[in-house]
XYZ file of C-alpha atoms in Angstrom:
672
model
C -24.834 -1.833 -31.244
C -21.363 -1.983 -32.777
C -21.130 -3.707 -36.114
C -17.811 -4.680 -37.628
C -17.759 -4.847 -41.361
C -15.298 -4.764 -44.220
C -16.584 -3.095 -47.333
C -15.365 -4.717 -50.474
C -14.714 -2.931 -53.711
C -17.516 -3.031 -56.258
C -16.671 -5.120 -59.268
C -17.890 -3.615 -62.525
C -16.983 -6.548 -64.755
C -19.612 -9.212 -65.253
C -18.587 -12.831 -64.778
C -20.237 -15.285 -67.119
C -21.975 -18.186 -65.380
C -21.086 -21.618 -66.682
C -23.122 -24.779 -66.409
C -21.484 -25.839 -63.150
C -22.364 -22.575 -61.418
C -25.944 -22.837 -62.619
C -26.171 -26.390 -61.285
C -24.858 -25.237 -57.874
C -27.407 -22.412 -57.777
C -30.209 -24.873 -58.492
C -29.008 -27.099 -55.642
C -28.780 -24.075 -53.342
C -32.327 -22.994 -54.215
C -33.563 -26.493 -53.445
C -32.020 -26.243 -49.969
C -33.251 -22.697 -49.165
C -36.892 -23.493 -48.260
C -35.911 -26.051 -45.659
C -33.163 -23.831 -44.202
C -35.514 -20.843 -44.057
C -38.151 -22.982 -42.371
C -35.640 -24.231 -39.803
C -34.480 -20.695 -39.133
C -38.048 -19.505 -38.700
C -38.852 -22.350 -36.316
C -35.708 -21.634 -34.338
C -36.681 -17.945 -34.050
C -40.172 -18.853 -32.877
C -38.762 -21.274 -30.308
C -36.205 -18.738 -29.084
C -38.836 -16.002 -28.837
C -41.201 -18.295 -26.927
C -38.561 -19.453 -24.462
C -37.085 -15.980 -24.021
C -40.504 -14.382 -23.527
C -41.513 -17.011 -20.991
C -38.273 -16.523 -19.072
C -38.815 -12.721 -19.130
C -42.297 -13.026 -17.617
C -41.178 -15.568 -15.037
C -38.143 -13.591 -13.893
C -40.274 -10.434 -13.629
C -42.904 -12.175 -11.512
C -40.287 -13.844 -9.321
C -38.635 -10.476 -8.677
C -42.001 -9.014 -7.710
C -42.714 -11.885 -5.300
C -39.192 -11.666 -3.864
C -39.510 -7.931 -3.094
C -43.018 -8.327 -1.678
C -41.802 -11.138 0.591
C -38.910 -9.016 1.852
C -41.372 -6.240 2.691
C -43.617 -8.653 4.581
C -40.730 -10.242 6.462
C -39.199 -6.919 7.427
C -42.394 -5.418 8.909
C -44.635 -8.442 9.521
C -47.069 -6.343 7.549
C -49.883 -8.877 7.638
C -49.911 -8.972 11.444
C -49.420 -5.366 12.616
C -52.255 -2.924 13.300
C -53.643 -0.600 10.647
C -52.096 2.466 12.275
C -48.702 0.737 12.235
C -49.108 -0.138 8.581
C -49.836 3.490 7.804
C -46.927 4.762 9.895
C -44.633 2.446 7.934
C -45.254 4.710 4.916
C -42.649 7.232 6.008
C -42.374 10.926 5.007
C -43.930 11.785 1.617
C -44.952 8.140 1.093
C -47.592 8.586 3.771
C -48.843 11.791 2.167
C -49.406 10.103 -1.198
C -51.091 7.077 0.327
C -53.409 9.358 2.333
C -55.109 10.497 -0.891
C -55.786 6.893 -1.889
C -57.325 6.372 1.552
C -59.260 9.641 1.247
C -60.792 8.579 -2.085
C -61.848 5.227 -0.641
C -63.458 6.828 2.423
C -65.438 9.360 0.378
C -69.194 8.548 0.194
C -69.125 8.741 -3.612
C -66.483 9.031 -6.305
C -67.648 12.525 -7.229
C -67.296 13.687 -3.634
C -63.859 12.103 -3.558
C -62.843 14.020 -6.680
C -64.252 17.224 -5.263
C -62.273 16.704 -2.059
C -59.067 16.487 -4.067
C -59.808 19.420 -6.361
C -60.912 21.693 -3.505
C -58.648 20.438 -0.732
C -58.352 22.585 2.423
C -56.798 20.016 4.788
C -53.362 19.519 3.250
C -52.411 23.177 3.759
C -54.347 25.060 6.411
C -56.154 28.266 5.420
C -55.619 27.445 1.748
C -57.708 25.604 -0.817
C -55.569 23.819 -3.391
C -56.147 21.539 -6.354
C -54.208 18.411 -5.449
C -54.531 16.940 -8.936
C -52.802 20.029 -10.271
C -50.188 20.357 -7.536
C -49.172 16.718 -7.059
C -48.689 13.586 -9.145
C -51.445 11.540 -7.520
C -53.375 10.369 -10.572
C -52.203 6.842 -9.822
C -53.798 6.925 -6.354
C -57.034 8.199 -7.909
C -56.979 5.475 -10.554
C -56.306 2.716 -8.011
C -59.035 3.931 -5.670
C -61.543 3.918 -8.539
C -60.491 0.387 -9.517
C -60.823 -0.837 -5.953
C -64.285 0.662 -5.580
C -65.534 -0.562 -8.945
C -64.114 -4.081 -9.027
C -65.779 -6.794 -6.871
C -62.636 -7.442 -4.835
C -63.368 -5.794 -1.480
C -64.145 -9.159 0.127
C -60.908 -10.721 -1.028
C -58.202 -8.098 -0.594
C -57.728 -5.176 1.774
C -57.208 -1.678 0.292
C -53.622 -1.447 1.511
C -52.708 -4.785 -0.086
C -54.346 -3.806 -3.364
C -52.128 -0.711 -3.313
C -48.804 -2.309 -2.427
C -49.315 -5.346 -4.665
C -49.884 -2.976 -7.575
C -46.496 -1.398 -6.899
C -44.776 -4.751 -6.613
C -46.530 -5.809 -9.815
C -45.037 -2.770 -11.545
C -41.629 -4.061 -10.493
C -42.347 -7.172 -12.555
C -43.023 -4.913 -15.547
C -39.854 -2.952 -14.776
C -37.592 -6.004 -14.747
C -39.274 -7.388 -17.865
C -38.665 -4.096 -19.710
C -34.986 -4.127 -18.714
C -34.769 -7.739 -19.887
C -36.318 -6.881 -23.265
C -34.055 -3.855 -23.821
C -30.956 -5.969 -23.273
C -32.386 -8.686 -25.521
C -33.096 -6.184 -28.306
C -29.554 -4.817 -28.154
C -27.713 -8.137 -28.037
C -29.961 -10.405 -30.066
C -30.143 -13.095 -27.367
C -32.463 -13.459 -24.392
C -29.519 -14.734 -22.323
C -28.494 -11.090 -22.095
C -31.887 -10.188 -20.640
C -31.594 -12.955 -18.065
C -28.202 -11.649 -16.953
C -29.568 -8.092 -16.740
C -32.425 -9.288 -14.504
C -30.060 -11.279 -12.256
C -27.814 -8.250 -11.875
C -30.825 -6.075 -11.044
C -31.850 -8.423 -8.228
C -28.380 -9.094 -6.805
C -27.689 -5.347 -6.747
C -31.092 -4.609 -5.199
C -29.672 -2.131 -2.656
C -28.526 0.114 -5.492
C -31.167 -0.564 -8.157
C -34.408 -0.141 -6.197
C -35.795 0.844 -2.810
C -39.382 -0.161 -3.451
C -39.699 -2.626 -0.562
C -39.333 0.104 2.088
C -40.585 3.241 0.243
C -43.460 1.737 -1.702
C -45.567 4.827 -2.609
C -42.612 6.955 -3.804
C -43.253 8.510 -7.215
C -40.149 6.930 -8.743
C -41.494 3.449 -8.020
C -44.530 4.291 -10.128
C -42.592 6.076 -12.858
C -39.450 4.031 -13.515
C -41.281 0.987 -14.970
C -42.855 3.255 -17.605
C -39.481 4.879 -18.177
C -37.945 1.450 -18.817
C -40.734 0.640 -21.280
C -40.040 3.909 -23.085
C -36.330 3.086 -23.399
C -37.134 -0.397 -24.732
C -39.588 1.065 -27.257
C -37.115 3.718 -28.452
C -34.400 1.059 -28.732
C -36.677 -0.983 -30.981
C -37.836 2.065 -32.948
C -34.241 2.946 -33.881
C -33.805 -0.351 -35.698
C -33.473 0.063 -39.469
C -36.060 -1.225 -41.940
C -38.985 -1.497 -39.535
C -42.288 -2.416 -41.139
C -44.810 0.482 -41.195
C -47.169 -1.300 -38.785
C -44.339 -2.109 -36.356
C -43.171 1.490 -36.521
C -46.624 2.879 -35.764
C -47.165 0.465 -32.862
C -43.735 1.308 -31.444
C -44.469 5.044 -31.658
C -47.732 4.403 -29.821
C -45.834 2.530 -27.088
C -43.363 5.424 -26.813
C -46.192 7.934 -26.529
C -48.169 5.984 -23.900
C -45.119 5.156 -21.749
C -43.847 8.747 -21.893
C -47.307 10.057 -20.979
C -47.639 7.719 -17.991
C -44.071 8.465 -16.885
C -44.809 12.201 -16.960
C -48.020 11.763 -14.963
C -46.449 9.723 -12.203
C -43.263 11.644 -11.245
C -42.770 15.295 -10.413
C -39.169 15.170 -11.667
C -40.181 13.914 -15.125
C -39.190 17.188 -16.830
C -35.539 16.719 -15.875
C -35.556 13.161 -17.224
C -37.257 14.267 -20.438
C -34.646 17.001 -20.830
C -31.918 14.363 -20.583
C -33.725 12.168 -23.117
C -34.040 15.097 -25.515
C -30.346 15.828 -25.055
C -29.505 12.205 -25.931
C -31.423 12.407 -29.208
C -29.993 15.851 -29.966
C -26.414 14.594 -29.533
C -27.066 11.567 -31.728
C -28.614 13.684 -34.451
C -25.812 16.252 -34.273
C -23.205 13.499 -34.672
C -25.171 11.965 -37.554
C -25.730 8.727 -35.663
C -29.455 8.660 -36.367
C -31.153 8.179 -39.743
C -32.193 11.708 -40.692
C -32.668 14.056 -43.635
C -29.575 15.952 -44.818
C -29.115 19.427 -43.379
C -26.517 22.148 -43.391
C -24.970 20.851 -40.190
C -23.941 17.700 -42.013
C -22.005 19.241 -44.916
C -18.492 20.601 -45.301
C -15.115 19.531 -44.000
C -14.325 18.419 -40.481
C -13.596 21.889 -39.030
C -16.676 23.435 -40.646
C -18.959 20.703 -39.370
C -17.427 20.828 -35.889
C -17.864 24.602 -35.800
C -21.500 24.319 -36.906
C -22.096 21.686 -34.245
C -20.667 23.867 -31.462
C -22.653 26.870 -32.720
C -25.782 24.731 -32.827
C -25.240 23.609 -29.233
C -24.656 27.184 -28.083
C -27.789 28.496 -29.805
C -29.968 25.698 -28.412
C -28.633 26.234 -24.867
C -29.141 30.008 -25.017
C -32.644 29.682 -26.442
C -33.562 27.131 -23.766
C -32.398 29.374 -20.909
C -33.978 32.463 -22.490
C -37.374 30.860 -23.064
C -37.313 29.287 -19.591
C -36.706 32.636 -17.931
C -39.252 34.519 -20.062
C -42.025 31.970 -19.504
C -41.396 31.906 -15.734
C -41.545 35.700 -15.556
C -44.730 35.926 -17.603
C -46.501 33.193 -15.614
C -44.815 34.159 -12.302
C -43.581 30.598 -11.760
C -41.238 30.040 -8.804
C -41.764 26.362 -8.083
C -38.266 25.297 -9.213
C -36.244 28.208 -7.809
C -34.866 26.059 -4.995
C -33.546 23.523 -7.526
C -31.457 26.130 -9.342
C -30.179 27.589 -6.069
C -29.265 24.082 -4.947
C -27.454 23.304 -8.225
C -25.618 26.626 -8.160
C -24.296 25.981 -4.653
C -23.651 22.274 -5.276
C -21.351 22.887 -8.219
C -19.365 25.615 -6.504
C -20.848 28.781 -8.007
C -20.934 30.540 -4.664
C -22.010 29.621 -1.147
C -25.592 30.249 -0.131
C -27.504 30.828 3.077
C -30.778 30.000 1.436
C -32.641 27.645 3.758
C -34.251 25.544 0.996
C -31.037 25.089 -0.984
C -29.084 24.125 2.133
C -31.812 21.688 3.136
C -31.110 19.785 -0.081
C -27.337 20.199 0.111
C -27.235 18.633 3.566
C -29.297 15.587 2.636
C -27.226 12.527 1.799
C -29.606 11.617 -1.025
C -28.683 14.808 -2.876
C -24.945 14.497 -2.303
C -22.312 12.826 -4.443
C -22.578 9.107 -5.085
C -20.676 7.328 -2.259
C -17.613 5.323 -3.226
C -18.911 2.187 -1.487
C -21.589 1.982 -4.187
C -18.906 0.896 -6.649
C -17.611 -1.669 -4.161
C -21.052 -3.275 -3.996
C -21.483 -3.164 -7.778
C -18.025 -4.682 -8.229
C -18.856 -7.516 -5.839
C -21.412 -8.796 -8.369
C -18.983 -8.167 -11.286
C -21.478 -5.661 -12.706
C -19.177 -2.647 -12.497
C -16.249 -4.457 -14.128
C -18.432 -5.696 -16.991
C -19.973 -2.243 -17.410
C -16.590 -0.501 -17.647
C -15.384 -3.134 -20.131
C -18.391 -2.687 -22.432
C -18.492 1.084 -21.976
C -14.814 1.469 -22.928
C -15.202 -0.460 -26.179
C -18.405 1.297 -27.225
C -17.010 4.747 -26.388
C -13.952 4.080 -28.558
C -16.209 2.941 -31.390
C -18.498 5.961 -30.909
C -15.580 8.402 -31.049
C -14.340 6.788 -34.239
C -17.791 6.951 -35.810
C -18.340 10.551 -34.676
C -14.987 11.612 -36.148
C -15.831 9.845 -39.384
C -19.297 11.419 -39.575
C -17.880 14.900 -38.988
C -15.141 14.411 -41.580
C -15.212 15.648 -45.165
C -18.094 13.929 -46.988
C -16.145 13.565 -50.239
C -13.220 12.016 -48.367
C -15.706 9.754 -46.653
C -17.078 8.376 -49.917
C -13.625 7.665 -51.304
C -12.599 5.856 -48.124
C -15.760 3.782 -48.277
C -14.831 2.586 -51.727
C -11.378 1.676 -50.520
C -12.869 -0.446 -47.706
C -11.136 1.432 -44.897
C -14.194 1.776 -42.665
C -14.333 -1.178 -40.323
C -16.212 0.300 -37.357
C -19.889 1.152 -37.249
C -22.331 2.023 -34.483
C -25.956 1.039 -34.741
C -28.470 3.756 -33.745
C -29.995 1.719 -30.899
C -26.562 1.095 -29.386
C -25.588 4.749 -29.793
C -28.815 5.815 -28.089
C -28.247 3.562 -25.083
C -24.577 4.561 -24.900
C -25.278 8.302 -24.666
C -28.172 7.540 -22.337
C -26.010 5.609 -19.868
C -23.243 8.238 -19.965
C -25.553 11.185 -19.233
C -27.451 9.380 -16.500
C -24.138 8.217 -15.095
C -23.040 11.830 -14.663
C -26.404 12.608 -13.073
C -26.058 9.715 -10.615
C -22.466 10.611 -9.732
C -23.512 14.169 -8.885
C -26.771 13.299 -7.071
C -27.064 10.008 -5.230
C -30.868 9.929 -5.357
C -30.699 9.623 -9.136
C -28.513 6.516 -9.038
C -31.542 4.263 -9.545
C -31.857 5.576 -13.098
C -28.252 4.695 -13.842
C -27.753 1.408 -12.012
C -30.750 -0.296 -13.616
C -29.582 0.777 -17.070
C -26.061 -0.276 -16.105
C -27.395 -3.843 -15.760
C -28.874 -3.617 -19.257
C -25.796 -2.118 -20.891
C -23.261 -4.467 -19.294
C -25.264 -7.604 -20.080
C -25.843 -6.480 -23.674
C -22.116 -5.957 -24.243
C -21.117 -9.360 -22.898
C -23.636 -11.059 -25.186
C -23.001 -8.869 -28.235
C -21.204 -10.502 -31.188
C -20.076 -7.077 -32.423
C -18.320 -6.239 -29.144
C -16.402 -9.514 -29.115
C -15.611 -9.261 -32.817
C -14.036 -5.842 -32.374
C -12.070 -6.957 -29.311
C -10.785 -10.158 -30.889
C -9.754 -8.306 -34.032
C -7.835 -5.791 -31.964
C -5.819 -8.576 -30.303
C -5.539 -10.569 -33.566
C -7.517 -13.569 -32.299
C -10.583 -13.148 -34.489
C -12.494 -16.306 -35.246
C -16.295 -16.711 -35.675
C -16.313 -19.728 -33.377
C -14.460 -17.797 -30.678
C -17.074 -15.036 -30.865
C -19.863 -17.562 -30.340
C -18.010 -19.149 -27.433
C -17.283 -15.812 -25.738
C -20.780 -14.313 -26.056
C -22.411 -17.361 -24.475
C -19.831 -18.817 -22.118
C -18.936 -15.637 -20.195
C -22.575 -14.648 -19.391
C -23.318 -18.226 -18.324
C -20.247 -18.272 -16.073
C -21.287 -14.966 -14.505
C -24.807 -16.300 -13.916
C -23.359 -19.363 -12.213
C -21.113 -17.136 -10.084
C -24.067 -14.962 -9.035
C -26.134 -18.011 -8.111
C -23.277 -19.568 -6.151
C -22.352 -16.409 -4.237
C -25.707 -14.699 -3.643
C -28.305 -17.478 -3.541
C -27.546 -18.436 0.108
C -27.742 -14.784 1.174
C -31.057 -14.314 -0.606
C -32.460 -17.382 1.113
C -31.284 -16.029 4.459
C -33.034 -12.729 3.731
C -36.258 -14.546 2.939
C -36.073 -16.529 6.174
C -35.162 -13.563 8.406
C -38.288 -12.307 10.189
C -38.598 -8.858 11.774
C -41.488 -6.753 13.049
C -42.431 -3.101 12.765
C -41.845 -1.316 16.088
C -42.446 2.385 16.680
C -44.507 2.666 19.881
C -43.924 6.397 20.376
C -45.378 7.344 16.989
C -48.268 4.912 17.438
C -49.022 6.455 20.845
C -48.939 9.956 19.331
C -51.350 9.074 16.513
C -53.765 7.328 18.872
C -53.709 10.333 21.208
C -54.441 12.748 18.357
C -57.371 10.645 17.193
C -58.825 10.384 20.692
C -58.163 13.848 22.143
C -58.225 16.493 19.413
C -61.068 17.871 17.245
C -61.362 16.539 13.710
C -60.758 20.024 12.293
C -57.685 20.752 14.429
C -54.641 22.159 12.608
C -51.230 20.643 13.364
C -47.750 22.098 12.802
C -44.440 20.239 12.935
C -41.847 18.657 10.696
C -42.806 17.839 7.116
C -42.050 14.155 7.563
C -44.132 13.697 10.702
C -47.094 15.696 9.430
C -47.463 13.382 6.436
C -48.120 10.594 8.948
C -50.540 12.811 10.889
C -52.502 13.416 7.682
C -52.648 9.711 6.858
C -53.369 8.298 10.318
C -55.656 10.995 11.728
C -56.969 13.064 8.822
C -56.165 16.296 10.672
C -55.336 19.510 8.830
C -51.667 20.349 8.267
C -49.702 23.562 8.056
C -47.010 22.058 5.798
C -46.037 18.746 4.205
C -43.140 17.001 2.354
C -44.226 17.793 -1.227
C -41.726 20.628 -1.499
C -42.294 21.798 -5.091
C -44.297 24.960 -4.293
C -42.711 28.290 -3.403
C -45.369 29.446 -0.931
C -45.231 26.062 0.818
C -41.458 26.355 1.180
C -41.858 29.782 2.776
C -44.510 28.402 5.093
C -42.294 25.447 6.068
C -39.420 27.760 6.927
C -41.762 29.805 9.118
C -43.099 26.699 10.909
C -39.558 25.414 11.463
C -38.798 28.455 13.600
C -39.893 26.181 16.472
C -36.333 24.785 16.219
C -34.664 28.206 15.894
C -33.674 30.857 18.450
C -36.855 32.893 18.492
C -39.021 34.504 21.142
C -42.162 32.602 22.168
C -44.448 35.423 21.068
C -42.808 35.446 17.604
C -43.214 31.698 17.171
C -46.795 31.885 18.394
C -47.622 34.650 15.933
C -46.084 32.727 13.037
C -47.936 29.513 13.871
C -51.260 31.260 14.457
C -50.923 32.998 11.077
C -51.412 29.539 9.558
C -54.310 28.684 11.865
C -52.273 26.275 14.007
C -54.006 24.711 17.011
C -51.292 22.207 18.018
C -47.555 22.037 17.408
C -45.506 18.837 17.657
C -41.869 19.103 18.730
C -39.461 16.211 18.123
C -36.389 15.618 20.277
C -34.694 13.904 17.324
C -34.696 17.269 15.534
C -34.166 19.591 18.487
C -31.104 17.628 19.651
C -30.138 16.253 16.253
C -26.830 14.422 15.900
C -27.354 12.637 12.584
C -25.867 15.469 10.539
C -22.577 17.244 11.049
C -22.431 20.766 12.452
C -23.633 23.163 9.796
C -26.108 20.668 8.380
C -28.352 20.121 11.388
C -31.761 21.658 10.877
C -31.206 24.060 13.755
C -27.931 25.197 12.144
C -29.632 25.887 8.812
C -32.247 27.969 10.583
C -29.639 29.868 12.609
C -27.605 30.770 9.520
C -30.724 31.772 7.559
C -31.757 33.999 10.499
C -28.261 35.527 10.756
C -27.502 33.839 14.086
C -24.363 32.012 15.189
C -24.531 28.204 15.292
C -24.268 26.212 18.522
C -21.270 24.161 19.577
C -17.537 24.344 18.883
C -16.546 25.454 15.432
C -16.239 28.512 13.251
C -18.996 30.916 12.299
C -19.090 33.483 9.529
C -17.961 36.873 10.900
C -21.244 38.625 10.100
C -23.351 36.165 12.096
C -24.542 37.489 15.454
C -25.527 36.017 18.791
C -29.246 35.409 18.973
C -31.259 37.466 21.411
C -33.289 34.459 22.558
C -32.577 30.832 23.501
C -33.593 27.946 21.262
C -37.366 27.642 21.333
C -37.640 23.822 21.321
C -35.346 23.580 24.375
C -36.641 26.511 26.384
C -40.341 25.667 26.056
C -39.822 22.459 28.062
C -38.892 24.499 31.160
C -42.507 25.706 31.505
C -41.461 29.321 32.027
C -44.312 31.858 32.281
C -43.242 33.587 29.075
C -43.872 30.300 27.251
C -46.879 28.914 29.157
C -48.723 32.117 28.328
C -48.761 31.019 24.693
C -48.273 27.228 24.764
C -49.740 24.493 26.971
C -48.246 21.008 26.906
C -50.979 18.442 26.342
C -48.989 15.312 25.426
C -45.482 13.957 25.702
C -43.529 10.734 25.459
C -39.870 9.868 24.923
C -39.896 11.273 21.381
C -42.682 13.819 20.957
C -44.029 16.865 22.807
C -47.375 18.332 21.766
C -48.359 21.880 22.751
C -51.707 23.560 22.334
C -51.579 27.192 21.223
C -53.535 29.807 23.130
C -56.001 31.830 21.071
C -56.244 34.966 23.207
C -52.779 36.347 22.424
């Protein structure tokens, strides 16, 4: 938080106190107890009201999102298979383990099934607790089995209501962070309103409930609130210990619940490193913080270089020693994304072609501006960045010069550690969101906190009013309360009717082709049958039918990525005997082909799945357009198209056993 102060010169001469001054001091002391009592009562009242509002707004947000989910799918009325299909892609995979634990005869057998799992990846036994972040599903399944609630709530509702309940915690944590920074709970209320009115850009929980980020981000928000409080000066020892405990627990839970936690923790560490390097955190003196401006700047740059080199060196050494390749695709993706050479790597291109991993679309800022959030954020960010640059320059300046200037009263700008922490945090996560759209949910939620804090901060308004020579304590009070209240009234006036319309709009889940496929699999295939197909569809097959899979959407394992690329040859230009051999090498009994992939039009040329496979195989892409000169014509037609012609060369290996408007299922022969 920015604090504006004028340091006055220290007077060394003592002023003798006369009788009148003593009499005034006595009168002042008589008034102090009552004023202190009034102040204490006011703080208690403010804390009570603000805390109550925080809990209420969190619960209302949770109910609002849960209602939208119900209205969009008519979740309470559709069949169980339709409910499960509604958990799309990896969401269905995660929920399947919750279902698996509940269906196990005993908890110990359920644990054993997860630790020695041979149905998620055919012909392999894997430890799911080690490979995936599914501790939350295990914990919920244990709670559901232990608590006497089976008669009152269905397993699926216990699961989704837990996620919506976490949203209440999430909004409450954002509210508290803004309150801590600004000193008024009005700021927290504005942050919560902005979170809800910008729901499209701040959360996607109502239609991707089991996603790991929906579990993790509430704990991440608690961690930020705890760190913000911890950075306050003069904390009592007990408060400090309790805050450290909150930081530890929230960080631990955040790490357990999201596979991308290491990248977020790296960013958090970088925030603290920058603050410490710029002397914006209370810390012991070290060599970095001595000398003149050029010396300190040079030491800082050298420090950054050494830390970066050591990080990359240790990362590469540890991965070589332990033979770790799980994050190779991330580095290939980043290398290609930021223009360090084109790649034909299938995994990297799969990420590059997904909209979620592209740049943040410009229309995001249009939506954020419509609620005034973006304008307020830029306003607050500009002022705090200017203050931070001034403080950083001062801290890196000559220490002797600094002391003399302090005595002269020339320092008028300060930056509190908690404000500095949140400033660097929002800047770094802003860059992350701008480069990768999927990460925008980290930035936009914190954007609500940062913008609301600035509008309610007395220090922000004091600095601004001093700059334009309109400083007055009463004006500061008017600005920090009137503008947030006006924005709240504007949000209510403009968005309340739309929110009411959303709550009254009723839809129904409808996907008859997928429902027909799942029912057919359950009725016509053996329980131990192995299915191959797209990652997204197979997650649903695992959840709805319990059949064994060849591959799945949890893409953080190198061998699984290689297996997925091999299975996806069903959409490439390969001979039937080659595809059959690849699928049988994974024990496949049935393969599911999807017209939406075979004849895909959602992506542009070069980003369709069949194009990625062609380029990775060295084949020319279909359709009008350029190809790299070294790409060659394939020797075979596209498998997913040619197999539908029932030619002898294909029927010798594959027999069609099911089809509808969307899916085609083929049984693989075993005698070839």
